[in-house]
XYZ file of C-alpha atoms in Angstrom:
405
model
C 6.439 -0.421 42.037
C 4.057 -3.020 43.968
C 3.686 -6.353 42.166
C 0.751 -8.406 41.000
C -1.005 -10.779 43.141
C 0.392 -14.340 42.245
C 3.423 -12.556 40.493
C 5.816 -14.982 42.931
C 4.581 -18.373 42.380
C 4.459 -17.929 38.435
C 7.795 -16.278 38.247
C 9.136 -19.239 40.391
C 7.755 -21.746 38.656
C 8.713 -20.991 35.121
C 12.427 -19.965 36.615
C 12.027 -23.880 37.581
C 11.695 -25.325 34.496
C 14.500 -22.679 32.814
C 16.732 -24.284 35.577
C 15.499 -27.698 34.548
C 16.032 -27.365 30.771
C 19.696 -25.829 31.590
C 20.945 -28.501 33.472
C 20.955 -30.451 30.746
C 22.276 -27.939 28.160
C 25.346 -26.974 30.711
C 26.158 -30.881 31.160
C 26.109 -31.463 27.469
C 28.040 -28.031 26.268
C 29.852 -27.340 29.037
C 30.427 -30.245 31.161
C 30.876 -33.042 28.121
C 33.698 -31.332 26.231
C 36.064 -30.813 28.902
C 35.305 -34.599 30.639
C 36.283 -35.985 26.665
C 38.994 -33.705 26.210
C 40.279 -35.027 29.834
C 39.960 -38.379 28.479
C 42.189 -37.276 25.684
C 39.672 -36.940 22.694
C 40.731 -33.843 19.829
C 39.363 -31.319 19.654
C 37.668 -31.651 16.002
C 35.869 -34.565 18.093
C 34.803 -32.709 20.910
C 33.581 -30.130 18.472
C 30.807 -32.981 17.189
C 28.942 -32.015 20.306
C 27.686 -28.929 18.583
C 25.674 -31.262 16.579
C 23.049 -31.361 19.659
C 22.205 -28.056 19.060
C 20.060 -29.044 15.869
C 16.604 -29.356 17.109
C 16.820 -26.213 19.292
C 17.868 -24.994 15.653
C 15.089 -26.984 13.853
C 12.329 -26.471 16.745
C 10.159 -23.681 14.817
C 9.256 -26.884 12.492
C 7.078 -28.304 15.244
C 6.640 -24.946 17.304
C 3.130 -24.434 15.309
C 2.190 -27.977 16.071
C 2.921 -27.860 19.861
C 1.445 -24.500 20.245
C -2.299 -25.681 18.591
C -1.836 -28.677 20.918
C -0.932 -26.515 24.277
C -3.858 -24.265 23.206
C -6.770 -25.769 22.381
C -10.340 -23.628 22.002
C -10.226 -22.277 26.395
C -7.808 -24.905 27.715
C -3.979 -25.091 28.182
C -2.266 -27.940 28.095
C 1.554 -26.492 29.011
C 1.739 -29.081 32.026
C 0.749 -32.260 29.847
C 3.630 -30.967 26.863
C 6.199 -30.807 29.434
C 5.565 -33.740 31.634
C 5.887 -36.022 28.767
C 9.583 -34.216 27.173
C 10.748 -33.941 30.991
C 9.959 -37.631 31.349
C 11.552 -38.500 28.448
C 14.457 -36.177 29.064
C 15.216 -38.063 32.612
C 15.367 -41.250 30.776
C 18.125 -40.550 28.776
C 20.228 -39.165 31.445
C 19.614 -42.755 33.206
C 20.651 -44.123 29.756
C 24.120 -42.275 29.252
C 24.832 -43.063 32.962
C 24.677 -47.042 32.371
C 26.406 -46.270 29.091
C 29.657 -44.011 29.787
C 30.817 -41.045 28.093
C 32.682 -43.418 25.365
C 32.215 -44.479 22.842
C 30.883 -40.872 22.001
C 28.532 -41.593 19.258
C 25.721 -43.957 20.971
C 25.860 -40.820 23.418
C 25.336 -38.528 21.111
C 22.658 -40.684 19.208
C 20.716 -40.559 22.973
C 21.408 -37.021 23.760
C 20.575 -36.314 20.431
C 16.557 -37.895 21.776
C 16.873 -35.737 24.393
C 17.982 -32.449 22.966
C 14.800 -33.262 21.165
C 12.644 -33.932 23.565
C 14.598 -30.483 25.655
C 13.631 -28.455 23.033
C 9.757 -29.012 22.569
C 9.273 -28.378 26.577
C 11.027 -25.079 25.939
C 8.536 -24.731 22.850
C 5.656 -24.673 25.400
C 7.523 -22.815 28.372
C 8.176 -20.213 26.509
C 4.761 -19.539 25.105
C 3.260 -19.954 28.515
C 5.506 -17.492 30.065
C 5.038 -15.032 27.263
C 1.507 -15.962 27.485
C 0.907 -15.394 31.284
C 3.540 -12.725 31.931
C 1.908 -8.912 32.195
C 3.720 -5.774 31.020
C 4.988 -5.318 34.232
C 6.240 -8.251 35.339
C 8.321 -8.471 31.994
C 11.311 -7.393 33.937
C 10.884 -10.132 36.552
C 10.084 -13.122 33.886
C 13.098 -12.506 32.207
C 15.412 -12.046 35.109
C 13.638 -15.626 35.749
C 14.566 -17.079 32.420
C 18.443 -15.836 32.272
C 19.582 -16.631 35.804
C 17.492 -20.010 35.569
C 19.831 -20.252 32.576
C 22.518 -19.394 34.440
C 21.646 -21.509 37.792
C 21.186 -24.936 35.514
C 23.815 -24.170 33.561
C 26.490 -23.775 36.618
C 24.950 -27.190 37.965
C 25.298 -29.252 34.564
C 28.239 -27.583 33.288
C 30.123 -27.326 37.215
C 28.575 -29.588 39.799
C 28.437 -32.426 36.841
C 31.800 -32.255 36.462
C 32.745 -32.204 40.164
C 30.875 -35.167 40.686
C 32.121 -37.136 37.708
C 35.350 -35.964 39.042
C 34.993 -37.379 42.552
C 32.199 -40.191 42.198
C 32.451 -41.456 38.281
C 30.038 -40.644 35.128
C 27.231 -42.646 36.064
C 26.454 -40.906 39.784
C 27.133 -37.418 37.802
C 24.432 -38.557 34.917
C 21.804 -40.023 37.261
C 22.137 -36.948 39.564
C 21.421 -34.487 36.913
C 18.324 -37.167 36.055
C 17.092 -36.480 39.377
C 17.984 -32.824 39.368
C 15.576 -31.925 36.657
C 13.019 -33.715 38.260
C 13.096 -31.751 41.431
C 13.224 -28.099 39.619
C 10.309 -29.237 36.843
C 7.881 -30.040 39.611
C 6.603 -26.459 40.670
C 6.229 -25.655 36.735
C 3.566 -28.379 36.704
C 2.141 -28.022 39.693
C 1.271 -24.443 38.834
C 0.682 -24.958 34.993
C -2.072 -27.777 36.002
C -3.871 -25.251 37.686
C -4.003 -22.534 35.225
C -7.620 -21.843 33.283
C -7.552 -19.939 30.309
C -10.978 -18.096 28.940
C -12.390 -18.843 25.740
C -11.125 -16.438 23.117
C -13.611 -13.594 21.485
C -14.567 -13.788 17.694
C -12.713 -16.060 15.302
C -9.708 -18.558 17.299
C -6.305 -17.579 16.298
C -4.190 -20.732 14.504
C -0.694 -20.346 15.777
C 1.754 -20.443 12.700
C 5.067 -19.296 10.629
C 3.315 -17.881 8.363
C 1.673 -15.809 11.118
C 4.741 -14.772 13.007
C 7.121 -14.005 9.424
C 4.500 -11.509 8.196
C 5.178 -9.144 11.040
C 8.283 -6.773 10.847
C 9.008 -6.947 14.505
C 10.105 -11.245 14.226
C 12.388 -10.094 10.734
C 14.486 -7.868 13.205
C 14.454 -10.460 16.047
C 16.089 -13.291 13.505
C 18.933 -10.902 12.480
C 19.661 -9.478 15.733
C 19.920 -12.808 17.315
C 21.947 -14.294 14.480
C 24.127 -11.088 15.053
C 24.659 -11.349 18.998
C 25.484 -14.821 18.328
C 28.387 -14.327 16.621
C 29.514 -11.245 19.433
C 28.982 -13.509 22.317
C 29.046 -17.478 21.857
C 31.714 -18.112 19.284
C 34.565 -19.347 21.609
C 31.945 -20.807 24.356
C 32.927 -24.214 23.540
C 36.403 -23.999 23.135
C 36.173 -22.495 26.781
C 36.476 -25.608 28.561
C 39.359 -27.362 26.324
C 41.216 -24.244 26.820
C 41.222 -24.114 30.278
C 42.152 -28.321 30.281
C 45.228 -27.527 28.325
C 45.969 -24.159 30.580
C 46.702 -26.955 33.118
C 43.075 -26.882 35.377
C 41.982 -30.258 36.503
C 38.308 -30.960 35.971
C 37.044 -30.331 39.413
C 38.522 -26.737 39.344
C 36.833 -26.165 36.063
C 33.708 -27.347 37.548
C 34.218 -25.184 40.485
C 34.406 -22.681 37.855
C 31.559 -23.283 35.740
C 29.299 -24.310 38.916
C 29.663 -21.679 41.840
C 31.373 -19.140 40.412
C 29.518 -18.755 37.098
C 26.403 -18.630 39.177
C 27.068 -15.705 40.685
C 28.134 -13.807 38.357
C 25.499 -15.475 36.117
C 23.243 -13.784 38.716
C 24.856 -10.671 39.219
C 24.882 -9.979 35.337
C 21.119 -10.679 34.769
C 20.632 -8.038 37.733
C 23.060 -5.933 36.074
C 21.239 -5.872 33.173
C 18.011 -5.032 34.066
C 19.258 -2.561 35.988
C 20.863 -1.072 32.725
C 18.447 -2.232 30.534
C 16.092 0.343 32.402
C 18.632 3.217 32.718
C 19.821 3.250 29.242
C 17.497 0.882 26.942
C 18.222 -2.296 24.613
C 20.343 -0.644 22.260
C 23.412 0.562 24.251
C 23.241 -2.697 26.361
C 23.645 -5.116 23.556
C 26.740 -3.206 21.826
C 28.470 -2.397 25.061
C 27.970 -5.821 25.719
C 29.553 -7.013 22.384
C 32.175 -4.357 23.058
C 33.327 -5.843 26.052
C 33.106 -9.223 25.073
C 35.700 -8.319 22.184
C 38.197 -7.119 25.113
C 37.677 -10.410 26.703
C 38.152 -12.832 24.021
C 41.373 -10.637 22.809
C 42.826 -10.869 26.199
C 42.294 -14.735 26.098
C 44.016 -14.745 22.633
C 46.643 -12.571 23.983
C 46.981 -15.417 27.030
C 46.986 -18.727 24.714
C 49.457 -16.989 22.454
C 52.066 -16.061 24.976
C 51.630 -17.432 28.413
C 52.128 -13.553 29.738
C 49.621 -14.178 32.758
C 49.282 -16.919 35.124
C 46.669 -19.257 35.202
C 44.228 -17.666 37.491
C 43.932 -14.524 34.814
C 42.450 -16.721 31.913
C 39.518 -18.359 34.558
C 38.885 -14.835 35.393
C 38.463 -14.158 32.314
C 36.195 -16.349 31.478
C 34.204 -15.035 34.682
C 33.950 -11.768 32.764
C 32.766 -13.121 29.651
C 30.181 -14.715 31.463
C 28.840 -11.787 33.535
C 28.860 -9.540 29.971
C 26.855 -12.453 28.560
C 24.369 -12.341 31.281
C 24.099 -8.685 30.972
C 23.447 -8.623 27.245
C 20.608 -11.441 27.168
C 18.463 -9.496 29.728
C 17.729 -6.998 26.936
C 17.964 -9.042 24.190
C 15.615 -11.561 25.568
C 13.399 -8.836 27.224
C 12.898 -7.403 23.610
C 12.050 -10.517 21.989
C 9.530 -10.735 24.665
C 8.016 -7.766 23.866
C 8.030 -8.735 20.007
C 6.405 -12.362 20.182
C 2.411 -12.181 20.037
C 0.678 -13.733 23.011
C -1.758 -15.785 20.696
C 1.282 -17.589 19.638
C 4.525 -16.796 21.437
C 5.633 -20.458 21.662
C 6.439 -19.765 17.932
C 7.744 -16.465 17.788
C 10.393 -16.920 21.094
C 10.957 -20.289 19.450
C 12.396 -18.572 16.063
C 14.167 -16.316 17.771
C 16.045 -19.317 19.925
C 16.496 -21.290 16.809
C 18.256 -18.492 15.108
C 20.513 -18.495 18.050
C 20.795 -22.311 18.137
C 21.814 -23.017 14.250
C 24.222 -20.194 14.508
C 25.424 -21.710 17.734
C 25.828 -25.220 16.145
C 27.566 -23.624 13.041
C 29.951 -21.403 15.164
C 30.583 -24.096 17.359
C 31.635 -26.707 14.732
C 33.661 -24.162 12.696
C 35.218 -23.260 16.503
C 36.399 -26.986 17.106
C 38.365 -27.333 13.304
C 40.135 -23.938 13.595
C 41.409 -24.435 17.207
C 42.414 -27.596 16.292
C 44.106 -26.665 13.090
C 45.504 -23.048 13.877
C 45.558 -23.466 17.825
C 43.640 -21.120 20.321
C 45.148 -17.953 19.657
C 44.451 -17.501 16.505
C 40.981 -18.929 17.418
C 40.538 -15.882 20.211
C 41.499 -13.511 17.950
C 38.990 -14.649 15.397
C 36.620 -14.696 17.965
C 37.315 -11.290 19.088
C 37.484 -9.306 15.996
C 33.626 -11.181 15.231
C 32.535 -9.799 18.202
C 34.328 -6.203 16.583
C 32.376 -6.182 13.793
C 29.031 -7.303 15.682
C 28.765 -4.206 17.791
C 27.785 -1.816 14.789
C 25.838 -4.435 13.690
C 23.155 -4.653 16.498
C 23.042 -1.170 16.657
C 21.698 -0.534 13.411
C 19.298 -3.919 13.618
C 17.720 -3.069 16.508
C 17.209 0.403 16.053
C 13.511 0.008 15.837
C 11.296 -0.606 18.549
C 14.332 -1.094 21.046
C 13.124 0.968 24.193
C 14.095 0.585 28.133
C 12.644 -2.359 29.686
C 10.604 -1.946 33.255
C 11.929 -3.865 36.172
């Protein structure tokens, strides 16, 4: 299948700013807990973190706002929006470096300003890339948007912690600072150049009103609320668990950086590969299916030592790769169900149904590991995912169909 002229430099640039905006979340979910569990913080503590998930959970509050502003009558104004939440992303990260990762809650309160900030440039990403991507270069965009996910995510939540390991918190902070700079700067350079023509007949006024009337968004909210539950229950216990397997933080990092990026990779490719062989559907509950195998053979693990320690960071290799392979089609569908005219609101419901369950799972994740120990806490996690994999089935039913790649 031959691709569209100027398919590259658009699929590039918005894979970018993914890996921009995941830097942060991988240094803040991933890389944070285990750096304050190694400094001997519990768990329930550690758990707080989850709290920076709120505005990606409260985003579809502003979404309408920042999507008339992006938008106005023949202009877009993507590259303005995300200058100014970049900027003011990068100076947080210089903040938390001169401030240390302790006391935690003036971090928080700051990463708290940039979660913020993170989540109304994804606001206008998101629209522009559901916006400017065509039918057929669906399969492309996406594999853009989960291994950008994947490639910031390995560098905040594994490089970060390599080079707080070996150089301090403040060089790790101010190198992520400089990090998203470099990988937002082909998003804007491309976004300043796009024109948009002036709409036919009466302008569309991007709203919630707008995008809960339609059937197709209903189903979106409920399956991502589902695959939630299948897939990111125990992520943030991850890191803790490994620290108390007896991994130092620069093997974690190792972990999390290199070796979650390629299989990061390798799942995203898997999935569009199955995406198109066998559609949405199957993916997603094979996908929960196998997560449940992984999570109950880390329970089995923190319950009775049986393997040694290389087995549990393999594990969590797996559960990684199954994650990748599952967002392809459920982020590929959602895709296909947001409206062009507004899709900066439509993705954006979709994510914040995936980031208050996130924050809710996450908070309940830190009080039950800490009170009945990890597990119990696996197995929890694993019989959710059990129960998920009918679930999704029957939600996404409807209008789940392969994906071209």
């Amino acid at each position: 299948m031959g691709v569209a002229p100027g398919t590259w430099p658009l699929i590039g640039s918005i894979g970018g700013l993914y890996v921009a905006q995941s830097v942060i979340g991988g240094a803040t979910w991933t890389g944070l807990p285990a750096v304050l569990r190694a400094e001997g913080l519990p768990l329930d503590r550690v758990g707080l973190l989850s709290l920076l998930v709120l505005p990606w959970a409260l985003k579809f509050f502003w979404a309408p706002m920042i999507e008339r502003a992006r938008l106005p009558q023949g202009g877009d104004r993507s590259a303005l929006v995300v200058a100014l939440g970049g900027l003011f992303a990068v100076l947080g990260f210089f903040a938390i470096g001169l401030m240390g990762p302790s006391p935690l809650l003036p971090v928080l309160g700051v990463l708290f300003l940039v979660a913020c900030a993170t989540a109304t440039v994804d606001i206008a990403c998101d629209g522009y890339a559901v916006e400017s991507l065509r039918e057929g270069q669906l399969g492309w965009g996406n594999a853009a948007q989960v291994g950008g996910a994947y490639l910031g995510s390995a560098i905040g939540g594994g490089l970060f912690l390599v080079i707080v390991d070996r150089a301090g918190w403040q060089t790790g902070a101010w190198a992520m600072a400089v990090l998203i700079v470099v990988m937002g700067l082909p998003f804007l350079r491309h976004a300043s150049r796009r024109t948009r023509p002036v709409p036919a007949g009466e302008p569309h006024v991007p709203s919630l009103r707008a995008a809960l009337r339609r059937p197709e968004i209903r189903r979106g909210l409920a399956m991502a609320a589902i695959y939630v539950v299948a897939q990111k229950t125990a992520l943030g216990m991850v890191g803790p668990f490994l620290v108390d397997s007896g991994l130092d933080l620069a093997v974690i990092g190792a972990l999390n950086g290199l070796g979650s990026l390629a299989v990061g990779f390798a799942g995203a490719l898997a999935g569009g590969a199955l995406t198109r062989a066998l559609g949405i559907r199957p993916v997603l509950g094979l996908a929960a299916a196998c997560q449940a195998v992984v999570l109950g053979l880390l329970a089995l693990q923190a319950g009775t030592g049986l393997f040694p320690v290389a087995v549990p960071a393999g594990l969590v290799l797996c559960g990684t790769l199954i994650m990748a392979i599952g967002f392809v089609a459920l982020y590929a569908q959602f895709m296909r169900w947001a409206d062009p005219r507004q899709g900066g609101v439509d993705f954006t419901l979709f994510q914040c149904m995936d980031a208050a369950i996130s924050m809710l799972a996450g908070l309940a994740a830190g009080m039950v590991a800490e009170a009945l120990g990890f597990a119990v806490f696996f197995a929890i996690a694993a019989m959710l995912a059990v129960l998920a994999a009918p679930l999704i089935l029957r939600v996404s039913r409807h209008g789940a169909r392969a994906v071209p790649v």
